[in-house]
Amino acid sequence: MSEITAWGAVLHLNAVVTLANGDVLPGQIHLQGAVSHRPGPETPLEMLNRGVGFFPVTFGYGGVVFLSKAQVAMVTCEWPDALPGEDEIEAAARHVHLEVTLVTGDQYRGEAAVALPGTRNRSLDYVNSLDPFFLLRTGSGPRLINRDNVRVVRPLD
């Protein structure tokens, strides 16, 4: 598992960012040490879905760049145990199995937790969510996928 290290009010989390053009950038993404809607730090998915266009990534040599979220196809990273209250949300959610094909042709199979109102809890409702990024838990770890870089989603249920 990746290690989160505190640096002031910012947490650095090891991650691999895959750009829409296929470039792969290993580094550390920056997360807020606290959020207003619950105890604990910001998650990578919350950071990617925050309403700003760029996010910082630190590379091994110490350099920082600001990446455009619109140019990011996917972020892979691991974060520590469930956040407070996350277990209850996960238990109440409907789990769907999906195959996601990116515009690059890369395919990922995994599970998504659909925690939407009862009348809108289909796989289609999940992928049509307004958030730019969604979480797909695969056998090789969680993948945060940019909806704008998805060619097709196939429900496997």
Tab-separated table of C-alpha atoms in Angstrom:
chain	number	residue	atom	x	y	z
A	1	MET	CA	0.000	0.000	0.000
A	2	SER	CA	1.161	3.507	-0.704
A	3	GLU	CA	2.168	5.693	2.166
A	4	ILE	CA	0.503	8.981	2.926
A	5	THR	CA	2.823	11.547	4.435
A	6	ALA	CA	1.666	14.800	5.979
A	7	TRP	CA	3.213	18.060	4.815
A	8	GLY	CA	1.544	20.983	6.495
A	9	ALA	CA	-2.146	20.826	5.633
A	10	VAL	CA	-1.444	18.771	2.488
A	11	LEU	CA	-1.068	15.004	2.181
A	12	HIS	CA	1.068	13.435	-0.525
A	13	LEU	CA	-0.105	10.074	-1.861
A	14	ASN	CA	1.845	7.856	-4.247
A	15	ALA	CA	-0.044	7.578	-7.527
A	16	VAL	CA	0.311	6.849	-11.210
A	17	VAL	CA	-1.401	9.315	-13.532
A	18	THR	CA	-2.208	8.148	-17.061
A	19	LEU	CA	-2.799	10.998	-19.484
A	20	ALA	CA	-5.284	10.891	-22.346
A	21	ASN	CA	-2.398	10.567	-24.836
A	22	GLY	CA	-1.128	7.429	-23.041
A	23	ASP	CA	1.781	9.016	-21.142
A	24	VAL	CA	2.214	7.491	-17.677
A	25	LEU	CA	3.434	9.753	-14.860
A	26	PRO	CA	4.351	8.201	-11.490
A	27	GLY	CA	4.479	10.695	-8.639
A	28	GLN	CA	2.575	11.945	-5.643
A	29	ILE	CA	-0.807	13.637	-5.792
A	30	HIS	CA	-1.673	16.306	-3.218
A	31	LEU	CA	-4.746	15.924	-1.003
A	32	GLN	CA	-6.230	18.294	1.547
A	33	GLY	CA	-5.578	17.208	5.126
A	34	ALA	CA	-9.218	17.821	6.063
A	35	VAL	CA	-12.591	18.291	4.390
A	36	SER	CA	-15.651	20.110	5.705
A	37	HIS	CA	-18.293	17.403	5.187
A	38	ARG	CA	-16.763	14.640	7.374
A	39	PRO	CA	-13.761	13.935	9.602
A	40	GLY	CA	-10.499	12.939	7.946
A	41	PRO	CA	-8.523	13.847	4.849
A	42	GLU	CA	-9.719	14.316	1.302
A	43	THR	CA	-9.805	11.162	-0.829
A	44	PRO	CA	-8.231	11.023	-4.290
A	45	LEU	CA	-11.704	10.762	-5.842
A	46	GLU	CA	-12.875	13.855	-3.950
A	47	MET	CA	-9.785	15.752	-5.124
A	48	LEU	CA	-10.348	14.783	-8.760
A	49	ASN	CA	-14.047	15.703	-8.574
A	50	ARG	CA	-13.399	19.036	-6.862
A	51	GLY	CA	-14.507	21.879	-9.165
A	52	VAL	CA	-11.059	23.066	-10.244
A	53	GLY	CA	-9.315	22.418	-13.548
A	54	PHE	CA	-5.798	21.487	-12.392
A	55	PHE	CA	-4.165	19.494	-9.599
A	56	PRO	CA	-0.531	19.302	-8.420
A	57	VAL	CA	1.681	16.239	-8.815
A	58	THR	CA	5.155	15.964	-7.263
A	59	PHE	CA	7.753	13.830	-9.010
A	60	GLY	CA	10.647	11.882	-7.469
A	61	TYR	CA	13.194	14.571	-8.287
A	62	GLY	CA	11.141	17.088	-6.289
A	63	GLY	CA	9.584	18.922	-9.201
A	64	VAL	CA	5.917	19.854	-9.149
A	65	VAL	CA	3.604	20.212	-12.140
A	66	PHE	CA	-0.040	21.191	-12.370
A	67	LEU	CA	-1.935	18.671	-14.494
A	68	SER	CA	-5.121	19.512	-16.333
A	69	LYS	CA	-7.870	17.155	-15.171
A	70	ALA	CA	-9.302	17.257	-18.697
A	71	GLN	CA	-6.070	15.653	-19.970
A	72	VAL	CA	-6.065	12.857	-17.345
A	73	ALA	CA	-7.553	9.533	-18.418
A	74	MET	CA	-6.992	7.658	-15.160
A	75	VAL	CA	-5.300	7.798	-11.767
A	76	THR	CA	-4.285	4.686	-9.869
A	77	CYS	CA	-3.340	4.825	-6.211
A	78	GLU	CA	-4.033	3.141	-2.931
A	79	TRP	CA	-5.212	4.903	0.167
A	80	PRO	CA	-5.556	3.744	3.755
A	81	ASP	CA	-8.539	2.194	5.488
A	82	ALA	CA	-12.101	3.297	4.924
A	83	LEU	CA	-13.055	6.812	5.905
A	84	PRO	CA	-15.463	7.431	8.777
A	85	GLY	CA	-18.950	6.443	7.632
A	86	GLU	CA	-17.694	4.897	4.388
A	87	ASP	CA	-18.476	1.329	5.532
A	88	GLU	CA	-22.164	2.179	6.010
A	89	ILE	CA	-22.364	3.839	2.595
A	90	GLU	CA	-20.586	0.895	0.956
A	91	ALA	CA	-22.886	-1.622	2.676
A	92	ALA	CA	-26.008	0.225	1.474
A	93	ALA	CA	-24.713	0.635	-2.082
A	94	ARG	CA	-25.554	-1.636	-4.991
A	95	HIS	CA	-22.456	-3.212	-6.504
A	96	VAL	CA	-22.246	-3.477	-10.281
A	97	HIS	CA	-19.619	-5.149	-12.419
A	98	LEU	CA	-18.416	-3.157	-15.409
A	99	GLU	CA	-15.993	-3.437	-18.286
A	100	VAL	CA	-14.627	0.012	-19.157
A	101	THR	CA	-12.803	0.686	-22.426
A	102	LEU	CA	-10.855	3.935	-22.615
A	103	VAL	CA	-10.394	5.903	-25.833
A	104	THR	CA	-6.858	4.458	-25.942
A	105	GLY	CA	-8.366	0.952	-26.236
A	106	ASP	CA	-7.241	-0.124	-22.752
A	107	GLN	CA	-9.879	-2.205	-20.968
A	108	TYR	CA	-10.523	-2.591	-17.258
A	109	ARG	CA	-12.972	-4.896	-15.512
A	110	GLY	CA	-14.081	-4.232	-12.002
A	111	GLU	CA	-16.747	-3.324	-9.525
A	112	ALA	CA	-18.383	-0.004	-8.779
A	113	ALA	CA	-20.524	0.830	-5.754
A	114	VAL	CA	-23.709	2.576	-6.878
A	115	ALA	CA	-25.012	4.711	-4.003
A	116	LEU	CA	-27.762	6.613	-5.789
A	117	PRO	CA	-31.475	7.021	-4.991
A	118	GLY	CA	-33.464	3.784	-5.380
A	119	THR	CA	-35.108	4.960	-8.575
A	120	ARG	CA	-31.734	5.747	-10.165
A	121	ASN	CA	-29.379	2.939	-9.145
A	122	ARG	CA	-28.713	1.258	-12.484
A	123	SER	CA	-25.259	0.879	-14.014
A	124	LEU	CA	-26.265	3.480	-16.595
A	125	ASP	CA	-27.176	5.969	-13.848
A	126	TYR	CA	-23.768	5.426	-12.254
A	127	VAL	CA	-21.773	6.108	-15.421
A	128	ASN	CA	-24.003	9.116	-16.196
A	129	SER	CA	-23.234	10.771	-12.858
A	130	LEU	CA	-22.235	14.431	-13.050
A	131	ASP	CA	-18.847	13.897	-11.365
A	132	PRO	CA	-16.004	13.915	-13.911
A	133	PHE	CA	-14.220	10.896	-12.354
A	134	PHE	CA	-15.594	7.579	-11.100
A	135	LEU	CA	-14.082	4.738	-9.082
A	136	LEU	CA	-13.681	1.252	-10.535
A	137	ARG	CA	-12.227	-1.337	-8.148
A	138	THR	CA	-10.248	-3.841	-10.212
A	139	GLY	CA	-8.196	-6.896	-9.280
A	140	SER	CA	-5.065	-4.761	-9.553
A	141	GLY	CA	-6.385	-1.944	-7.358
A	142	PRO	CA	-8.689	1.062	-7.534
A	143	ARG	CA	-8.786	3.088	-10.739
A	144	LEU	CA	-10.143	6.623	-10.861
A	145	ILE	CA	-11.366	7.033	-14.423
A	146	ASN	CA	-12.219	10.256	-16.248
A	147	ARG	CA	-15.625	9.835	-17.914
A	148	ASP	CA	-14.494	12.046	-20.823
A	149	ASN	CA	-11.814	9.459	-21.704
A	150	VAL	CA	-14.164	6.458	-21.799
A	151	ARG	CA	-15.130	5.010	-25.172
A	152	VAL	CA	-17.611	2.397	-23.933
A	153	VAL	CA	-18.861	0.829	-20.701
A	154	ARG	CA	-20.335	-2.660	-20.716
A	155	PRO	CA	-22.320	-3.886	-17.701
A	156	LEU	CA	-21.275	-7.409	-16.740
A	157	ASP	CA	-24.250	-8.154	-14.454
